Amino acid sequence: MKQRLAKLYYLSALLCAALTLNACDDASLVANTPNSTLDPLGVAHIEIVPKDLSIKGIGNSSLMSVTVHLHNGQVLENLTHSFTNEVTGVTHIIEWESNNAFIADVSPNGTVTAVSGGQTFVRAHLQKQYASSTVRVAAENTTDPIIDPFDIPLHAVALTLNPQTMTLNTIGQKVRLLASIHYSDDLLEDVVTRYYKHPSGKISGQLTWQSSDPNIARVSGYGIVTAMGPGQAVITAFDAWDEGFPDGAITVTVSADPGNDPDPGPDPDPEIQEEALPLGADAYVDSVVSHSIGLDGGFGLPEFPHIILGGPQGEGCCTQSLHVLSLGVGGEIVLEFNDYIIFDGVGADFIVFENAFQAGMGPDNIFAEPATVSVSEDGIQFFTFPCNTQDYPYPGCAGTQPTLANVASNNIDPRDPNVAGGNSFDLAAVGLTTARFIKIVDSGLDLGPDGDGNHGFDLDAVSIVHGTSP
């Protein structure tokens, strides 16, 4: 979100132009613009040393440190607790966190202690910069301490899939799997398809579903298994963000033979042709599969998901729209098309709309909050478009061009990449013929001004340029 920035920057730029004062410089405008000067002693990025840590023996410890890279190129090493900006005099605390304290715990000064055998990772956070390091614990030890079970952090100990066996007899047949999570306090959480959360709120996350062979049995992001061809495939559920989280798996047998099936249904891999979408066709996002709001995001949540469904409502080149959902720093969202899906036609195939705007005098001075875009046919395997988040104007990323089309107030065609604005993408760039799902992930650059809930990529809408029936 950029409303404060837009007004301040634009008014200041107009004043400078009107008075033709060469003395108007960037310092008179608003910081955090593409051309603004960064605090030379501010933190550019951080690293954890060592990047990979192995500890042998329960109860043994090892010290980690943070290497800080400043915007002026200076490198500060061996920091464990804090960093002080020499210009502002402000001390920023390094925050340490273990992703699974049942395996390895970490103290406020970066001391990692082995708790039990396994693998996890430790994160460090300093001034909106994050870094992580893998920690492996080998349980061999001659002096294993006696651990009070009440001192062991709450954790998940098992994940079970239901039903535990599955045979599908018809191509296209669908069955929903459910996951049961058993926690260390003996609580059992049933009927989990996507998100899990312990009643205490201390443990929560999102399951990922995966098939060993999608040509035999495909599984959606919510555990729905579809028979695709004869054979056996293993369906697994796990938390991709928590290496210490247990996983569960079952073997699915598809016994149907499409050649002998009296009603095999349509060919699961027919030749797909582009359709000329009718005038007024619903060529926009139909549903939200998942979303994760990042740091300082959430603007638009009261109207979510409707605020991002349907056509864009841009405000032109030089004003930001408020018809958006702010993903927050590092936030992401997965979207699905149902009425029509994207087809690889000639040129751009779909457009992602954000509320980027012209921040100064000239069309090349765009205030952008970039994001990477990925597409998928099945919602499982995603293909990511190249996106350079390091160099302005962030080529290949979404969120770098103003949205000109507005289905509520003008006649600009939101499906015409030549006039609609936004950022266009061609499926040919990632080698797909069709795509039903789109994943948008904020770059994590946190370029927006201070404010509640207005950071990160601001999603307005996505439109299909070339489409076909699913």
Short mmCIF file of C-alpha atoms in Angstrom, two decimals:
data_model
loop_
_atom_site.label_atom_id
_atom_site.label_comp_id
_atom_site.label_asym_id
_atom_site.label_seq_id
_atom_site.Cartn_x
_atom_site.Cartn_y
_atom_site.Cartn_z
CA MET A 1 0.00 0.00 0.00
CA LYS A 2 1.34 3.32 -0.94
CA GLN A 3 -1.35 5.94 -0.36
CA ARG A 4 0.73 8.13 1.96
CA LEU A 5 3.79 7.77 -0.23
CA ALA A 6 1.85 8.56 -3.40
CA LYS A 7 0.41 11.81 -2.06
CA LEU A 8 3.62 13.08 -0.51
CA TYR A 9 5.86 12.15 -3.40
CA TYR A 10 3.50 13.37 -6.10
CA LEU A 11 2.76 16.72 -4.44
CA SER A 12 6.45 17.32 -3.80
CA ALA A 13 7.31 16.46 -7.40
CA LEU A 14 4.63 18.82 -8.72
CA LEU A 15 5.88 21.62 -6.49
CA CYS A 16 9.40 21.15 -7.76
CA ALA A 17 8.25 21.17 -11.38
CA ALA A 18 6.00 24.20 -10.93
CA LEU A 19 8.71 26.28 -9.29
CA THR A 20 11.45 24.89 -11.58
CA LEU A 21 13.77 24.78 -8.61
CA ASN A 22 16.87 22.75 -9.19
CA ALA A 23 17.30 22.71 -5.45
CA CYS A 24 14.49 20.17 -5.10
CA ASP A 25 16.31 16.92 -4.45
CA ASP A 26 15.40 13.43 -3.34
CA ALA A 27 15.76 14.39 0.30
CA SER A 28 12.69 16.61 -0.03
CA LEU A 29 10.64 13.68 -1.23
CA VAL A 30 9.65 10.55 0.58
CA ALA A 31 12.10 7.82 1.43
CA ASN A 32 11.56 4.25 0.26
CA THR A 33 11.01 5.33 -3.37
CA PRO A 34 12.93 3.53 -6.12
CA ASN A 35 15.48 6.36 -6.33
CA SER A 36 15.71 7.20 -2.61
CA THR A 37 18.98 6.91 -0.71
CA LEU A 38 19.20 4.03 1.72
CA ASP A 39 20.70 4.41 5.19
CA PRO A 40 24.33 3.43 4.46
CA LEU A 41 24.56 1.80 7.89
CA GLY A 42 21.23 0.02 7.54
CA VAL A 43 21.12 -3.77 7.24
CA ALA A 44 21.03 -5.06 3.65
CA HIS A 45 20.99 -8.76 4.51
CA ILE A 46 22.26 -11.23 7.10
CA GLU A 47 23.77 -14.70 7.19
CA ILE A 48 24.06 -17.33 9.92
CA VAL A 49 27.45 -18.92 10.54
CA PRO A 50 27.72 -21.85 10.20
CA LYS A 51 25.16 -22.41 7.47
CA ASP A 52 24.94 -26.10 8.45
CA LEU A 53 25.56 -27.27 12.01
CA SER A 54 25.96 -30.83 13.27
CA ILE A 55 25.94 -31.61 17.00
CA LYS A 56 26.87 -35.04 18.31
CA GLY A 57 25.51 -35.89 21.72
CA ILE A 58 22.30 -34.94 23.49
CA GLY A 59 22.85 -31.93 25.73
CA ASN A 60 25.88 -30.66 23.86
CA SER A 61 25.89 -27.09 22.57
CA SER A 62 27.43 -25.01 19.81
CA LEU A 63 27.46 -21.24 19.25
CA MET A 64 26.04 -19.67 16.11
CA SER A 65 26.70 -16.09 14.99
CA VAL A 66 25.29 -13.63 12.50
CA THR A 67 27.22 -11.88 9.74
CA VAL A 68 25.61 -8.54 8.89
CA HIS A 69 26.00 -6.90 5.47
CA LEU A 70 25.30 -3.15 5.50
CA HIS A 71 24.09 -1.07 2.57
CA ASN A 72 27.48 0.65 2.36
CA GLY A 73 29.21 -2.69 1.76
CA GLN A 74 30.57 -3.00 5.28
CA VAL A 75 30.47 -6.50 6.78
CA LEU A 76 30.12 -7.10 10.54
CA GLU A 77 30.96 -10.60 11.72
CA ASN A 78 30.50 -12.71 14.86
CA LEU A 79 27.38 -10.91 16.13
CA THR A 80 25.24 -13.01 18.46
CA HIS A 81 22.97 -10.68 20.41
CA SER A 82 22.53 -7.23 18.85
CA PHE A 83 23.57 -4.65 16.27
CA THR A 84 23.90 -0.89 16.88
CA ASN A 85 23.45 1.63 14.07
CA GLU A 86 26.29 4.13 14.54
CA VAL A 87 24.28 6.95 12.93
CA THR A 88 21.00 6.63 14.81
CA GLY A 89 22.46 5.07 17.94
CA VAL A 90 19.60 2.56 17.95
CA THR A 91 20.42 -0.98 19.04
CA HIS A 92 18.53 -3.75 17.27
CA ILE A 93 18.29 -7.14 18.99
CA ILE A 94 19.01 -10.32 17.03
CA GLU A 95 16.06 -12.66 17.54
CA TRP A 96 16.84 -16.39 17.48
CA GLU A 97 14.23 -19.11 16.97
CA SER A 98 14.31 -22.87 16.54
CA ASN A 99 11.80 -24.38 14.17
CA ASN A 100 11.65 -27.51 16.37
CA ALA A 101 12.90 -27.03 19.92
CA PHE A 102 12.27 -30.73 20.57
CA ILE A 103 15.33 -31.45 18.40
CA ALA A 104 17.51 -28.36 18.98
CA ASP A 105 16.85 -25.34 21.17
CA VAL A 106 18.53 -21.94 20.72
CA SER A 107 19.22 -19.26 23.34
CA PRO A 108 18.92 -15.46 22.92
CA ASN A 109 22.66 -15.29 22.21
CA GLY A 110 22.69 -17.98 19.50
CA THR A 111 23.76 -20.99 21.57
CA VAL A 112 22.21 -24.13 20.04
CA THR A 113 21.65 -27.09 22.36
CA ALA A 114 20.90 -30.64 21.17
CA VAL A 115 17.68 -32.04 22.69
CA SER A 116 17.05 -35.19 20.65
CA GLY A 117 18.20 -36.85 17.45
CA GLY A 118 16.91 -35.40 14.20
CA GLN A 119 17.12 -32.42 11.88
CA THR A 120 15.58 -28.94 12.08
CA PHE A 121 16.64 -25.38 11.34
CA VAL A 122 17.35 -22.23 13.32
CA ARG A 123 16.31 -18.75 12.19
CA ALA A 124 17.79 -15.34 12.99
CA HIS A 125 15.87 -12.07 12.55
CA LEU A 126 17.44 -8.62 12.52
CA GLN A 127 15.82 -5.40 11.28
CA LYS A 128 13.34 -7.17 8.93
CA GLN A 129 16.08 -9.42 7.54
CA TYR A 130 15.97 -13.20 8.03
CA ALA A 131 18.46 -16.05 7.71
CA SER A 132 18.31 -19.75 8.54
CA SER A 133 20.72 -22.60 9.20
CA THR A 134 20.17 -26.35 9.20
CA VAL A 135 20.87 -28.16 12.47
CA ARG A 136 21.46 -31.93 12.62
CA VAL A 137 21.62 -33.75 15.94
CA ALA A 138 23.20 -37.20 16.33
CA ALA A 139 21.93 -38.79 19.54
CA GLU A 140 25.17 -40.66 20.41
CA ASN A 141 26.24 -39.54 23.85
CA THR A 142 27.78 -41.05 26.96
CA THR A 143 26.27 -38.41 29.22
CA ASP A 144 22.65 -38.19 28.07
CA PRO A 145 20.79 -35.99 30.52
CA ILE A 146 17.52 -37.09 32.09
CA ILE A 147 14.84 -35.02 30.36
CA ASP A 148 11.67 -34.24 32.25
CA PRO A 149 8.86 -34.91 29.74
CA PHE A 150 7.04 -31.84 31.01
CA ASP A 151 10.03 -29.75 29.93
CA ILE A 152 9.88 -31.03 26.35
CA PRO A 153 8.23 -28.44 24.07
CA LEU A 154 4.85 -29.35 22.63
CA HIS A 155 5.28 -31.05 19.26
CA ALA A 156 3.57 -33.33 16.76
CA VAL A 157 4.61 -36.97 17.13
CA ALA A 158 2.63 -38.70 14.36
CA LEU A 159 0.54 -38.02 11.26
CA THR A 160 -1.91 -40.67 10.03
CA LEU A 161 -3.88 -40.66 6.78
CA ASN A 162 -7.45 -41.93 6.59
CA PRO A 163 -8.47 -44.15 4.93
CA GLN A 164 -5.23 -46.11 5.40
CA THR A 165 -5.68 -48.09 2.16
CA MET A 166 -7.34 -47.06 -1.08
CA THR A 167 -8.33 -48.77 -4.32
CA LEU A 168 -9.91 -46.78 -7.15
CA ASN A 169 -11.72 -48.67 -9.88
CA THR A 170 -12.69 -45.92 -12.33
CA ILE A 171 -10.56 -43.39 -14.15
CA GLY A 172 -11.56 -39.97 -12.85
CA GLN A 173 -12.85 -41.33 -9.53
CA LYS A 174 -12.16 -38.93 -6.64
CA VAL A 175 -11.70 -39.67 -2.92
CA ARG A 176 -10.79 -37.21 -0.16
CA LEU A 177 -8.01 -38.12 2.27
CA LEU A 178 -8.03 -36.83 5.83
CA ALA A 179 -5.02 -36.43 8.11
CA SER A 180 -4.98 -37.05 11.86
CA ILE A 181 -2.22 -35.39 13.89
CA HIS A 182 -1.18 -36.81 17.26
CA TYR A 183 0.54 -34.30 19.57
CA SER A 184 2.94 -34.93 22.44
CA ASP A 185 0.25 -34.01 25.00
CA ASP A 186 -1.85 -36.95 23.69
CA LEU A 187 -4.31 -34.65 21.94
CA LEU A 188 -5.50 -35.96 18.58
CA GLU A 189 -6.53 -33.50 15.83
CA ASP A 190 -8.73 -35.20 13.23
CA VAL A 191 -10.20 -34.12 9.89
CA VAL A 192 -7.19 -32.12 8.71
CA THR A 193 -7.06 -31.46 4.96
CA ARG A 194 -4.93 -28.34 4.64
CA TYR A 195 -4.30 -26.37 7.83
CA TYR A 196 -3.58 -27.72 11.30
CA LYS A 197 -3.55 -25.95 14.66
CA HIS A 198 -3.16 -27.19 18.22
CA PRO A 199 -5.91 -25.76 20.49
CA SER A 200 -3.25 -23.96 22.52
CA GLY A 201 -2.15 -22.06 19.41
CA LYS A 202 1.48 -23.06 20.05
CA ILE A 203 1.66 -25.23 16.94
CA SER A 204 0.09 -24.43 13.59
CA GLY A 205 0.95 -24.85 9.95
CA GLN A 206 -0.07 -26.11 6.54
CA LEU A 207 0.11 -29.57 5.02
CA THR A 208 1.54 -30.27 1.59
CA TRP A 209 0.15 -33.22 -0.38
CA GLN A 210 2.28 -35.07 -2.92
CA SER A 211 1.88 -38.04 -5.25
CA SER A 212 4.80 -40.26 -6.27
CA ASP A 213 3.20 -40.61 -9.74
CA PRO A 214 0.52 -38.08 -10.78
CA ASN A 215 -0.07 -40.12 -13.96
CA ILE A 216 -1.58 -42.84 -11.75
CA ALA A 217 -3.09 -40.88 -8.86
CA ARG A 218 -3.17 -37.12 -8.61
CA VAL A 219 -3.72 -35.33 -5.30
CA SER A 220 -4.87 -31.74 -4.77
CA GLY A 221 -3.69 -29.28 -2.16
CA TYR A 222 -6.63 -30.35 0.02
CA GLY A 223 -6.03 -34.11 -0.13
CA ILE A 224 -8.47 -34.98 -2.93
CA VAL A 225 -7.10 -38.00 -4.85
CA THR A 226 -8.09 -38.50 -8.51
CA ALA A 227 -7.50 -41.76 -10.40
CA MET A 228 -5.58 -41.02 -13.60
CA GLY A 229 -4.29 -44.41 -14.82
CA PRO A 230 -3.73 -48.01 -13.72
CA GLY A 231 -0.95 -48.80 -11.25
CA GLN A 232 0.16 -47.81 -7.75
CA ALA A 233 1.21 -44.44 -6.36
CA VAL A 234 2.16 -43.28 -2.88
CA ILE A 235 0.34 -40.24 -1.50
CA THR A 236 2.23 -38.34 1.20
CA ALA A 237 1.21 -35.50 3.50
CA PHE A 238 3.83 -33.38 5.28
CA ASP A 239 4.69 -29.84 6.37
CA ALA A 240 7.15 -28.50 3.80
CA TRP A 241 8.17 -25.68 6.15
CA ASP A 242 8.97 -27.87 9.17
CA GLU A 243 11.58 -30.54 8.56
CA GLY A 244 10.95 -32.01 12.03
CA PHE A 245 7.21 -32.46 11.45
CA PRO A 246 6.08 -36.09 10.99
CA ASP A 247 4.70 -37.21 7.64
CA GLY A 248 2.11 -39.78 6.66
CA ALA A 249 1.68 -41.88 3.54
CA ILE A 250 -0.63 -44.44 1.95
CA THR A 251 -0.44 -46.51 -1.22
CA VAL A 252 -3.22 -45.91 -3.74
CA THR A 253 -4.05 -48.66 -6.21
CA VAL A 254 -5.83 -47.75 -9.43
CA SER A 255 -7.17 -50.96 -10.97
CA ALA A 256 -9.14 -49.42 -13.83
CA ASP A 257 -8.05 -50.09 -17.39
CA PRO A 258 -9.27 -47.23 -19.60
CA GLY A 259 -9.31 -49.55 -22.61
CA ASN A 260 -11.66 -52.06 -20.97
CA ASP A 261 -13.69 -49.69 -18.84
CA PRO A 262 -17.27 -49.66 -20.19
CA ASP A 263 -17.45 -45.93 -19.47
CA PRO A 264 -13.89 -44.66 -19.20
CA GLY A 265 -14.93 -41.03 -19.57
CA PRO A 266 -12.94 -38.48 -21.53
CA ASP A 267 -9.31 -39.04 -22.38
CA PRO A 268 -7.38 -37.75 -19.33
CA ASP A 269 -4.90 -36.08 -21.67
CA PRO A 270 -6.89 -34.84 -24.68
CA GLU A 271 -5.53 -32.41 -27.21
CA ILE A 272 -6.40 -29.00 -25.80
CA GLN A 273 -7.46 -26.14 -28.02
CA GLU A 274 -7.78 -22.45 -27.27
CA GLU A 275 -11.31 -21.08 -27.13
CA ALA A 276 -12.43 -17.63 -28.15
CA LEU A 277 -13.84 -16.54 -24.81
CA PRO A 278 -17.26 -14.91 -25.25
CA LEU A 279 -17.77 -11.23 -24.56
CA GLY A 280 -18.27 -10.75 -20.83
CA ALA A 281 -16.81 -14.15 -20.01
CA ASP A 282 -15.67 -14.67 -16.41
CA ALA A 283 -11.96 -14.67 -17.24
CA TYR A 284 -10.87 -13.88 -13.69
CA VAL A 285 -9.87 -15.75 -10.55
CA ASP A 286 -12.70 -17.91 -9.17
CA SER A 287 -11.35 -19.06 -5.81
CA VAL A 288 -8.48 -18.86 -3.34
CA VAL A 289 -6.70 -22.15 -2.60
CA SER A 290 -4.50 -20.81 0.20
CA HIS A 291 -2.97 -17.61 1.47
CA SER A 292 -0.35 -16.61 4.01
CA ILE A 293 -0.17 -12.96 5.05
CA GLY A 294 3.39 -11.83 5.71
CA LEU A 295 4.82 -9.23 8.04
CA ASP A 296 2.77 -6.00 8.26
CA GLY A 297 0.26 -7.18 5.64
CA GLY A 298 -3.49 -7.70 5.68
CA PHE A 299 -5.01 -4.54 4.19
CA GLY A 300 -8.19 -5.66 2.43
CA LEU A 301 -8.82 -8.75 4.58
CA PRO A 302 -12.29 -7.56 5.68
CA GLU A 303 -13.38 -7.80 2.01
CA PHE A 304 -11.34 -10.93 1.27
CA PRO A 305 -11.63 -13.02 -0.86
CA HIS A 306 -14.14 -11.01 -2.93
CA ILE A 307 -11.76 -8.06 -3.23
CA ILE A 308 -9.42 -10.09 -5.49
CA LEU A 309 -12.08 -12.03 -7.41
CA GLY A 310 -13.39 -10.51 -10.61
CA GLY A 311 -11.83 -7.78 -12.73
CA PRO A 312 -9.27 -5.13 -11.78
CA GLN A 313 -10.19 -1.73 -10.41
CA GLY A 314 -7.12 0.34 -11.19
CA GLU A 315 -6.83 4.08 -10.75
CA GLY A 316 -4.57 4.87 -13.70
CA CYS A 317 -0.91 5.72 -14.01
CA CYS A 318 -0.40 7.96 -11.04
CA THR A 319 -2.77 6.95 -8.26
CA GLN A 320 -2.83 3.73 -6.28
CA SER A 321 -6.04 1.73 -5.99
CA LEU A 322 -7.38 0.64 -2.60
CA HIS A 323 -9.17 -2.33 -4.20
CA VAL A 324 -6.38 -4.70 -3.14
CA LEU A 325 -5.19 -7.30 -0.65
CA SER A 326 -1.76 -6.55 0.85
CA LEU A 327 0.19 -9.82 1.12
CA GLY A 328 2.72 -8.44 3.60
CA VAL A 329 6.48 -8.93 3.51
CA GLY A 330 7.13 -12.43 2.17
CA GLY A 331 3.41 -13.24 2.01
CA GLU A 332 1.94 -15.48 -0.66
CA ILE A 333 -1.36 -16.56 -2.18
CA VAL A 334 -2.48 -19.43 -4.45
CA LEU A 335 -5.41 -18.72 -6.81
CA GLU A 336 -7.56 -21.02 -8.94
CA PHE A 337 -9.55 -20.61 -12.17
CA ASN A 338 -12.66 -22.77 -12.63
CA ASP A 339 -14.87 -21.37 -15.42
CA TYR A 340 -11.93 -21.03 -17.82
CA ILE A 341 -8.26 -21.86 -17.47
CA ILE A 342 -5.21 -20.18 -19.00
CA PHE A 343 -4.06 -21.41 -22.41
CA ASP A 344 -0.71 -20.85 -24.13
CA GLY A 345 -1.70 -18.73 -27.09
CA VAL A 346 0.34 -16.26 -29.12
CA GLY A 347 2.03 -13.75 -26.81
CA ALA A 348 0.87 -12.91 -23.29
CA ASP A 349 -1.61 -15.37 -21.75
CA PHE A 350 -2.60 -13.70 -18.47
CA ILE A 351 -2.17 -10.42 -16.61
CA VAL A 352 -1.46 -9.83 -12.90
CA PHE A 353 -2.72 -6.48 -11.59
CA GLU A 354 -1.20 -4.60 -8.63
CA ASN A 355 -1.47 -0.96 -7.54
CA ALA A 356 1.96 0.18 -8.70
CA PHE A 357 1.97 3.84 -9.71
CA GLN A 358 4.07 6.51 -11.37
CA ALA A 359 5.80 8.14 -8.40
CA GLY A 360 7.63 11.00 -10.12
CA MET A 361 7.89 12.96 -13.34
CA GLY A 362 8.08 10.38 -16.12
CA PRO A 363 6.62 6.94 -16.89
CA ASP A 364 9.87 5.16 -15.99
CA ASN A 365 9.73 6.25 -12.36
CA ILE A 366 7.36 3.59 -11.00
CA PHE A 367 6.93 2.77 -7.35
CA ALA A 368 6.74 -1.02 -7.29
CA GLU A 369 6.44 -3.79 -4.74
CA PRO A 370 7.49 -6.81 -6.83
CA ALA A 371 6.46 -10.43 -6.48
CA THR A 372 7.32 -13.69 -8.20
CA VAL A 373 4.64 -15.52 -10.17
CA SER A 374 4.32 -19.29 -10.60
CA VAL A 375 1.74 -21.37 -12.46
CA SER A 376 0.52 -24.94 -12.18
CA GLU A 377 -1.80 -27.34 -13.96
CA ASP A 378 -2.59 -29.46 -10.89
CA GLY A 379 -1.94 -27.18 -7.91
CA ILE A 380 1.00 -29.36 -6.83
CA GLN A 381 3.90 -28.76 -9.19
CA PHE A 382 4.46 -25.04 -9.85
CA PHE A 383 6.66 -23.46 -12.51
CA THR A 384 8.10 -20.05 -11.67
CA PHE A 385 8.63 -17.21 -14.15
CA PRO A 386 12.11 -15.62 -13.95
CA CYS A 387 11.93 -12.53 -11.73
CA ASN A 388 14.84 -10.24 -10.83
CA THR A 389 14.04 -8.77 -7.41
CA GLN A 390 17.53 -7.33 -6.97
CA ASP A 391 17.61 -4.67 -9.68
CA TYR A 392 14.99 -1.96 -10.25
CA PRO A 393 12.68 -1.99 -12.24
CA TYR A 394 12.52 -5.71 -11.29
CA PRO A 395 12.22 -7.29 -14.76
CA GLY A 396 10.02 -10.38 -14.99
CA CYS A 397 8.23 -9.67 -11.72
CA ALA A 398 4.60 -8.77 -11.06
CA GLY A 399 3.69 -5.49 -9.40
CA THR A 400 5.87 -3.20 -11.48
CA GLN A 401 3.32 -1.54 -13.80
CA PRO A 402 0.22 0.57 -12.96
CA THR A 403 -3.25 -0.89 -13.48
CA LEU A 404 -5.18 1.13 -16.06
CA ALA A 405 -8.29 -1.04 -16.52
CA ASN A 406 -11.18 -0.61 -14.11
CA VAL A 407 -14.27 -2.76 -14.61
CA ALA A 408 -16.27 -0.39 -12.40
CA SER A 409 -15.41 2.93 -14.02
CA ASN A 410 -13.88 2.69 -17.51
CA ASN A 411 -14.09 0.70 -20.74
CA ILE A 412 -10.47 -0.43 -20.92
CA ASP A 413 -10.39 -4.15 -21.69
CA PRO A 414 -8.76 -5.97 -18.71
CA ARG A 415 -7.85 -8.83 -21.07
CA ASP A 416 -5.90 -6.71 -23.55
CA PRO A 417 -2.24 -6.54 -22.46
CA ASN A 418 -1.67 -3.59 -24.79
CA VAL A 419 -3.99 -1.26 -22.87
CA ALA A 420 -4.95 -2.86 -19.53
CA GLY A 421 -1.74 -2.18 -17.62
CA GLY A 422 -0.43 -4.65 -15.06
CA ASN A 423 2.22 -7.29 -15.80
CA SER A 424 1.68 -9.86 -18.56
CA PHE A 425 3.00 -13.43 -18.59
CA ASP A 426 3.37 -16.03 -21.35
CA LEU A 427 2.99 -19.74 -20.45
CA ALA A 428 5.54 -20.58 -23.14
CA ALA A 429 8.21 -19.10 -20.87
CA VAL A 430 7.73 -21.99 -18.42
CA GLY A 431 6.80 -24.67 -20.96
CA LEU A 432 3.12 -25.18 -20.06
CA THR A 433 0.14 -25.50 -22.39
CA THR A 434 -2.45 -24.71 -19.73
CA ALA A 435 -2.55 -23.48 -16.14
CA ARG A 436 -5.38 -23.56 -13.61
CA PHE A 437 -3.46 -22.30 -10.56
CA ILE A 438 -1.36 -19.17 -9.95
CA LYS A 439 0.93 -18.60 -6.99
CA ILE A 440 2.09 -15.07 -6.15
CA VAL A 441 4.87 -14.60 -3.58
CA ASP A 442 5.96 -11.19 -2.31
CA SER A 443 9.65 -10.46 -2.89
CA GLY A 444 10.33 -9.72 0.79
CA LEU A 445 11.97 -6.39 -0.06
CA ASP A 446 9.56 -4.39 2.14
CA LEU A 447 9.70 -1.25 0.00
CA GLY A 448 6.45 0.29 1.24
CA PRO A 449 6.05 3.15 3.75
CA ASP A 450 5.36 2.57 7.43
CA GLY A 451 1.74 1.80 8.20
CA ASP A 452 -0.55 -0.87 9.61
CA GLY A 453 -1.21 -3.76 7.26
CA ASN A 454 -0.09 -2.04 4.06
CA HIS A 455 3.25 -3.69 3.31
CA GLY A 456 4.16 -6.08 0.53
CA PHE A 457 2.63 -6.90 -2.85
CA ASP A 458 -0.89 -5.48 -3.25
CA LEU A 459 -3.02 -7.86 -5.35
CA ASP A 460 -5.91 -6.36 -7.30
CA ALA A 461 -6.88 -9.08 -9.81
CA VAL A 462 -5.69 -11.59 -12.44
CA SER A 463 -7.23 -11.81 -15.91
CA ILE A 464 -7.00 -14.47 -18.62
CA VAL A 465 -5.88 -13.28 -22.05
CA HIS A 466 -5.90 -16.67 -23.80
CA GLY A 467 -8.15 -19.34 -22.27
CA THR A 468 -9.96 -22.60 -22.72
CA SER A 469 -12.56 -24.69 -20.89
CA PRO A 470 -11.14 -26.86 -18.09
#
